[in-house]
Short mmCIF file of C-alpha atoms in Angstrom, two decimals:
data_model
loop_
_atom_site.label_atom_id
_atom_site.label_comp_id
_atom_site.label_asym_id
_atom_site.label_seq_id
_atom_site.Cartn_x
_atom_site.Cartn_y
_atom_site.Cartn_z
CA MET A 1494 37.29 9.44 -265.11
CA TYR A 1495 37.41 7.38 -268.31
CA VAL A 1496 38.08 4.19 -266.31
CA LEU A 1497 35.18 4.98 -263.98
CA GLN A 1498 32.85 5.50 -266.92
CA GLU A 1499 33.95 2.18 -268.41
CA LEU A 1500 33.37 0.37 -265.11
CA LYS A 1501 29.96 2.00 -264.71
CA SER A 1502 29.03 0.89 -268.23
CA GLU A 1503 30.19 -2.67 -267.51
CA LEU A 1504 28.13 -2.70 -264.30
CA ARG A 1505 25.04 -1.61 -266.23
CA ILE A 1506 25.56 -4.30 -268.88
CA ASN A 1507 26.22 -6.90 -266.19
CA GLY A 1508 22.97 -5.97 -264.42
CA GLU A 1509 20.94 -6.23 -267.63
CA LEU A 1510 22.47 -9.61 -268.54
CA THR A 1511 21.85 -10.90 -265.01
CA GLU A 1512 18.17 -9.97 -265.24
CA ILE A 1513 17.82 -11.66 -268.65
CA VAL A 1514 19.57 -14.86 -267.53
CA ASP A 1515 17.51 -14.99 -264.33
CA ALA A 1516 14.27 -14.57 -266.30
CA LEU A 1517 15.25 -17.35 -268.74
CA LYS A 1518 16.12 -19.61 -265.81
CA VAL A 1519 12.75 -19.00 -264.12
CA ILE A 1520 10.93 -19.76 -267.41
CA ALA A 1521 12.83 -23.06 -267.81
CA VAL A 1522 12.16 -24.11 -264.22
CA THR A 1523 8.45 -23.25 -264.44
CA GLU A 1524 7.97 -25.11 -267.73
CA PHE A 1525 9.84 -28.16 -266.40
CA TRP A 1526 7.59 -28.60 -263.37
CA SER A 1527 4.46 -27.78 -265.34
CA LEU A 1528 5.29 -30.54 -267.81
CA GLU A 1529 6.15 -32.95 -265.01
CA ALA A 1530 2.82 -32.36 -263.26
CA HIS A 1531 0.48 -33.39 -266.08
CA ARG A 1532 2.48 -35.99 -268.04
CA ARG A 1533 2.62 -38.65 -265.30
CA GLU A 1534 -1.15 -38.71 -264.92
CA ARG A 1535 -1.70 -38.90 -268.68
CA PHE A 1536 0.70 -41.81 -269.21
CA SER A 1537 -0.79 -43.78 -266.30
CA ARG A 1538 -4.29 -43.38 -267.78
CA PHE A 1539 -2.99 -44.48 -271.18
CA LEU A 1540 -1.37 -47.61 -269.73
CA ALA A 1541 -4.57 -48.50 -267.85
CA ALA A 1542 -6.58 -48.22 -271.08
CA PHE A 1543 -4.15 -50.50 -272.92
CA GLU A 1544 -4.28 -53.08 -270.13
CA GLY A 1545 -8.05 -53.12 -270.55
CA PHE A 1546 -7.71 -54.13 -274.22
CA PHE A 1547 -5.53 -57.11 -273.40
CA GLN A 1548 -7.78 -58.21 -270.54
CA MET A 1549 -10.79 -58.29 -272.88
CA LEU A 1550 -9.29 -59.74 -276.06
CA ASP A 1551 -6.69 -62.36 -276.96
CA PHE A 1552 -4.18 -61.08 -279.53
CA SER A 1553 -1.55 -63.75 -278.90
CA THR A 1554 -2.27 -65.56 -282.19
CA ILE A 1555 -2.17 -62.43 -284.35
CA GLU A 1556 1.12 -61.69 -286.09
CA HIS A 1557 2.23 -58.17 -286.92
CA PRO A 1558 5.67 -57.33 -288.37
CA PHE A 1559 6.18 -54.33 -286.10
CA ALA A 1560 4.99 -56.20 -283.02
CA ARG A 1561 6.97 -59.42 -283.27
CA ASP A 1562 9.55 -59.35 -286.08
CA THR A 1563 13.11 -58.86 -284.79
CA SER A 1564 14.81 -58.98 -288.18
CA GLY A 1565 15.39 -56.24 -290.69
CA ARG A 1566 17.58 -53.19 -290.96
CA LEU A 1567 18.37 -51.11 -287.87
CA SER A 1568 17.37 -47.45 -287.68
CA LEU A 1569 18.45 -45.05 -284.92
CA LEU A 1570 16.22 -42.11 -284.01
CA ILE A 1571 18.45 -39.56 -282.26
CA LEU A 1572 16.76 -36.76 -280.32
CA THR A 1573 18.83 -33.63 -279.72
CA SER A 1574 17.97 -29.99 -279.12
CA ASP A 1575 18.13 -26.76 -281.07
CA GLU A 1576 18.51 -24.76 -277.85
CA ARG A 1577 21.61 -23.18 -276.39
CA PHE A 1578 22.86 -23.62 -272.80
CA MET A 1579 22.79 -27.42 -273.13
CA GLY A 1580 26.36 -28.16 -272.07
CA GLY A 1581 27.56 -31.43 -273.61
CA LEU A 1582 24.17 -33.19 -273.48
CA ASN A 1583 23.54 -33.16 -277.24
CA GLN A 1584 26.98 -34.60 -277.99
CA GLU A 1585 26.48 -37.28 -275.33
CA VAL A 1586 23.20 -38.35 -276.97
CA VAL A 1587 24.85 -38.70 -280.40
CA ASP A 1588 27.88 -40.53 -278.98
CA THR A 1589 25.58 -42.97 -277.16
CA ALA A 1590 23.66 -43.65 -280.38
CA LEU A 1591 26.83 -44.29 -282.38
CA ALA A 1592 28.09 -46.67 -279.68
CA GLN A 1593 25.12 -49.02 -280.15
CA ALA A 1594 25.71 -52.42 -281.74
CA GLY A 1595 25.17 -52.17 -285.48
CA ALA A 1596 25.24 -48.36 -285.51
CA GLY A 1597 27.90 -48.31 -288.22
CA ALA A 1598 25.48 -49.66 -290.83
CA ALA A 1599 22.29 -48.22 -289.34
CA ASP A 1600 20.06 -45.53 -290.84
CA LEU A 1601 20.35 -42.39 -288.70
CA ILE A 1602 17.31 -40.15 -288.20
CA VAL A 1603 18.07 -36.96 -286.29
CA VAL A 1604 15.87 -34.49 -284.47
CA GLY A 1605 17.54 -31.16 -283.69
CA GLN A 1606 20.11 -28.94 -285.39
CA GLN A 1607 22.80 -29.52 -282.76
CA GLY A 1608 22.81 -33.26 -283.39
CA ALA A 1609 22.80 -32.76 -287.15
CA ASP A 1610 25.80 -30.41 -286.95
CA TYR A 1611 27.75 -32.84 -284.78
CA LEU A 1612 27.06 -35.81 -287.08
CA ARG A 1613 28.13 -33.68 -290.04
CA THR A 1614 31.51 -33.04 -288.39
CA LEU A 1615 31.88 -36.81 -287.89
CA GLY A 1616 31.20 -37.43 -291.57
CA ARG A 1617 28.14 -39.62 -290.92
CA ARG A 1618 25.20 -39.71 -293.30
CA PHE A 1619 21.83 -39.03 -291.70
CA GLU A 1620 18.29 -37.90 -292.34
CA ARG A 1621 16.69 -34.99 -290.51
CA LEU A 1622 13.16 -35.51 -289.26
CA PRO A 1623 11.32 -32.73 -291.15
CA GLU A 1624 10.78 -29.49 -289.22
CA THR A 1625 7.17 -29.56 -290.45
CA ILE A 1626 6.83 -32.42 -287.95
CA THR A 1627 9.03 -31.32 -285.05
CA SER A 1628 7.64 -27.76 -285.02
CA ARG A 1629 4.10 -28.99 -284.23
CA ARG A 1630 2.50 -29.44 -280.83
CA PRO A 1631 3.88 -32.55 -279.05
CA TYR A 1632 0.93 -34.92 -279.64
CA GLU A 1633 0.55 -33.92 -283.29
CA ALA A 1634 4.32 -34.15 -283.78
CA ALA A 1635 4.35 -37.67 -282.29
CA ASN A 1636 1.62 -38.87 -284.67
CA LEU A 1637 3.28 -37.32 -287.71
CA ALA A 1638 6.66 -38.72 -286.65
CA ARG A 1639 5.08 -42.17 -286.31
CA GLN A 1640 3.65 -41.98 -289.83
CA HIS A 1641 6.98 -40.79 -291.26
CA ILE A 1642 9.07 -43.41 -289.44
CA LEU A 1643 6.77 -46.35 -290.20
CA ALA A 1644 6.56 -45.36 -293.87
CA MET A 1645 10.36 -45.17 -294.02
CA ALA A 1646 10.69 -48.50 -292.20
CA ALA A 1647 8.32 -50.18 -294.65
CA GLU A 1648 10.15 -48.68 -297.63
CA ARG A 1649 13.64 -49.65 -296.47
CA GLY A 1650 12.77 -52.90 -294.75
CA ALA A 1651 13.83 -51.57 -291.36
CA GLY A 1652 12.33 -53.93 -288.79
CA ARG A 1653 14.22 -52.45 -285.83
CA LEU A 1654 14.13 -48.91 -284.50
CA LEU A 1655 16.07 -47.73 -281.46
CA VAL A 1656 15.36 -44.30 -279.99
CA VAL A 1657 18.24 -42.52 -278.22
CA TYR A 1658 17.19 -39.49 -276.21
CA PRO A 1659 17.98 -37.43 -273.09
CA LYS A 1660 15.89 -38.03 -269.98
CA PRO A 1661 15.88 -36.15 -266.67
CA VAL A 1662 16.83 -38.29 -263.67
CA SER A 1663 15.97 -35.33 -261.47
CA PHE A 1664 15.71 -31.61 -261.97
CA LEU A 1665 19.49 -31.23 -261.72
CA VAL A 1666 20.63 -34.45 -263.42
CA GLN A 1667 20.08 -35.72 -266.97
CA THR A 1668 21.00 -39.04 -268.52
CA VAL A 1669 20.83 -40.61 -271.99
CA LYS A 1670 18.34 -43.45 -272.49
CA THR A 1671 17.72 -45.95 -275.27
CA LEU A 1672 14.26 -47.28 -276.12
CA PRO A 1673 13.66 -50.18 -278.56
CA LEU A 1674 10.58 -48.89 -280.38
CA LEU A 1675 10.48 -51.51 -283.15
CA PRO A 1676 9.65 -54.25 -282.62
CA CYS A 1677 7.23 -53.21 -279.87
CA THR A 1678 8.80 -55.35 -277.14
CA GLU A 1679 7.05 -53.42 -274.37
CA LEU A 1680 3.71 -54.02 -276.04
CA ILE A 1681 4.41 -57.77 -276.23
CA SER A 1682 5.45 -57.83 -272.56
CA LEU A 1683 2.28 -56.00 -271.60
CA GLU A 1684 0.18 -58.49 -273.56
CA LYS A 1685 1.79 -61.47 -271.81
CA ARG A 1686 1.43 -59.86 -268.39
CA GLU A 1687 -2.27 -59.19 -268.89
CA LEU A 1688 -2.95 -62.65 -270.36
CA GLY A 1689 -3.18 -64.18 -266.89
CA LYS A 1690 -5.76 -61.61 -265.77
CA ARG A 1691 -8.15 -62.35 -268.61
CA GLU A 1692 -9.82 -65.32 -266.90
CA ALA A 1693 -10.51 -63.24 -263.80
CA VAL A 1694 -12.09 -60.47 -265.88
CA LEU A 1695 -14.09 -62.62 -268.31
CA THR A 1696 -16.47 -65.31 -267.05
CA PRO A 1697 -17.46 -68.18 -269.34
CA ARG A 1698 -20.72 -66.37 -270.13
CA THR A 1699 -19.03 -63.11 -271.06
CA GLN A 1700 -19.32 -62.16 -274.71
CA VAL A 1701 -17.15 -59.47 -276.27
CA LEU A 1702 -18.50 -58.04 -279.51
CA VAL A 1703 -15.72 -56.88 -281.81
CA ASP A 1704 -16.69 -54.83 -284.84
CA SER A 1705 -13.23 -54.72 -286.43
CA SER A 1706 -11.03 -57.67 -287.37
CA PRO A 1707 -8.34 -58.74 -284.86
CA GLU A 1708 -5.67 -57.76 -287.41
CA ALA A 1709 -7.12 -54.24 -287.68
CA LEU A 1710 -7.23 -53.95 -283.90
CA VAL A 1711 -3.60 -55.03 -283.61
CA GLN A 1712 -2.63 -52.46 -286.26
CA TYR A 1713 -4.46 -49.76 -284.30
CA LEU A 1714 -2.83 -50.80 -281.02
CA VAL A 1715 0.64 -50.83 -282.58
CA ASP A 1716 0.12 -47.40 -284.18
CA THR A 1717 -1.25 -45.92 -280.96
CA TRP A 1718 1.49 -47.48 -278.84
CA ILE A 1719 4.28 -46.14 -281.06
CA ALA A 1720 2.73 -42.65 -281.15
CA GLU A 1721 2.37 -42.61 -277.36
CA LYS A 1722 5.94 -43.80 -276.79
CA LEU A 1723 7.20 -41.14 -279.21
CA LEU A 1724 5.20 -38.53 -277.31
CA GLU A 1725 6.75 -39.81 -274.09
CA VAL A 1726 10.33 -39.57 -275.39
CA PHE A 1727 9.64 -36.15 -276.97
CA GLU A 1728 8.45 -34.87 -273.60
CA ASP A 1729 11.32 -36.56 -271.76
CA SER A 1730 13.72 -34.86 -274.16
CA ARG A 1731 11.99 -31.53 -273.64
CA GLN A 1732 12.23 -31.92 -269.86
CA ALA A 1733 15.91 -32.86 -270.07
CA GLU A 1734 16.46 -29.82 -272.29
CA LEU A 1735 14.74 -27.54 -269.77
CA SER A 1736 16.65 -29.13 -266.90
CA ALA A 1737 20.03 -28.77 -268.62
CA ARG A 1738 19.22 -25.22 -269.65
CA ALA A 1739 18.21 -24.24 -266.11
CA VAL A 1740 21.43 -25.71 -264.69
CA ARG A 1741 23.62 -23.92 -267.26
CA LEU A 1742 21.71 -20.66 -266.78
CA GLU A 1743 22.19 -20.93 -263.02
CA GLU A 1744 25.92 -21.37 -263.60
CA SER A 1745 25.90 -18.31 -265.88
CA TYR A 1746 23.88 -16.38 -263.31
CA GLN A 1747 26.38 -17.19 -260.56
CA GLY A 1748 29.24 -16.25 -262.88
CA LEU A 1749 27.62 -12.88 -263.60
CA GLN A 1750 27.05 -12.33 -259.88
CA ASP A 1751 30.71 -13.08 -259.12
CA ASN A 1752 31.81 -10.79 -261.93
CA ARG A 1753 29.53 -8.05 -260.60
CA LYS A 1754 31.20 -8.26 -257.18
CA LYS A 1755 34.58 -7.81 -258.85
CA LEU A 1756 33.30 -4.89 -260.92
CA VAL A 1757 31.78 -3.20 -257.84
CA HIS A 1758 35.06 -3.67 -255.96
CA SER A 1759 37.05 -2.25 -258.90
CA TYR A 1760 34.61 0.65 -259.26
CA HIS A 1761 34.82 1.64 -255.58
CA LYS A 1762 38.59 1.20 -255.55
CA THR A 1763 39.04 3.31 -258.69
CA HIS A 1764 36.56 5.88 -257.38
CA HIS A 1765 38.44 6.23 -254.08
CA GLU A 1766 41.76 6.42 -255.90
CA ALA A 1767 40.36 9.18 -258.12
CA LEU A 1768 39.09 11.08 -255.05
CA ASP A 1769 42.44 10.69 -253.28
CA LYS A 1770 44.29 11.88 -256.36
CA GLY A 1771 41.94 14.82 -256.71
CA MET A 1772 42.44 15.79 -253.07
CA ARG A 1773 46.21 15.50 -253.39
CA ASP A 1774 46.22 17.58 -256.56
CA THR A 1775 44.03 20.23 -254.89
CA PHE A 1776 46.26 20.32 -251.81
CA SER A 1777 49.40 20.57 -253.96
CA ALA A 1778 47.86 23.42 -255.97
CA GLN A 1779 46.98 25.31 -252.78
CA VAL A 1780 50.51 24.86 -251.44
CA MET A 1781 51.98 26.12 -254.70
CA ARG A 1782 49.76 29.24 -254.65
CA ARG A 1783 50.79 30.05 -251.07
CA ARG A 1784 54.42 29.96 -252.08
#
């Protein structure tokens, strides 16, 4: 009877854990697809707005250190997660960052406790992006992160910043990506691509009134571009986190289901054995009384 009680208790615990894991998996899946639905539209609208700037104005003669300078100290921004059920994704992100050219002498900026713990075991010095930034809503966090990173870059003379982060290839597959954020090479490429469209948009009679100086406009565009790219990688990282978590939770769910089948089999087997033993003991007792 004691074994049966133990098996019944294990079945109850298994059922409760299965329900919890299934609920966590559903939450991760729902949040993943919800994030996927709205982010694509927002980023496409943002890119269209930026293209409009370069079609209207010529910034090719304006120099900005964060837009064109390729010299200076290298910084690596490493995005990892604080969440469990991530498999080896966090470690893969850190390993990819440390494998970059110049990583040995680079300044390391880490987001996420898991990445910080791993770097600590490797004996690498790093700086944590303050939780007062990462705990905010994504857009606010991206703007605060931009301010913090640019201030640090200006202070240390870091003209190059490489972001290393997880990105979902699909719902079931994640990869690690690198994004050169400083200098803004994507911004320069966009400017050159839109340069050829300017003549088609602006006729000789067209006049564009600009209230701010070209330098101030370039500063605004650089700041906005960096904040938007940070928002993009933050959301990519969040999606990869949700994807990895859902996959690991599904594996845990299947493991619990398999374990439940074994427990049910053991319970029924033990129950039948107990019944058989009880019947044999009863029969033996009756035989003994008849004698």
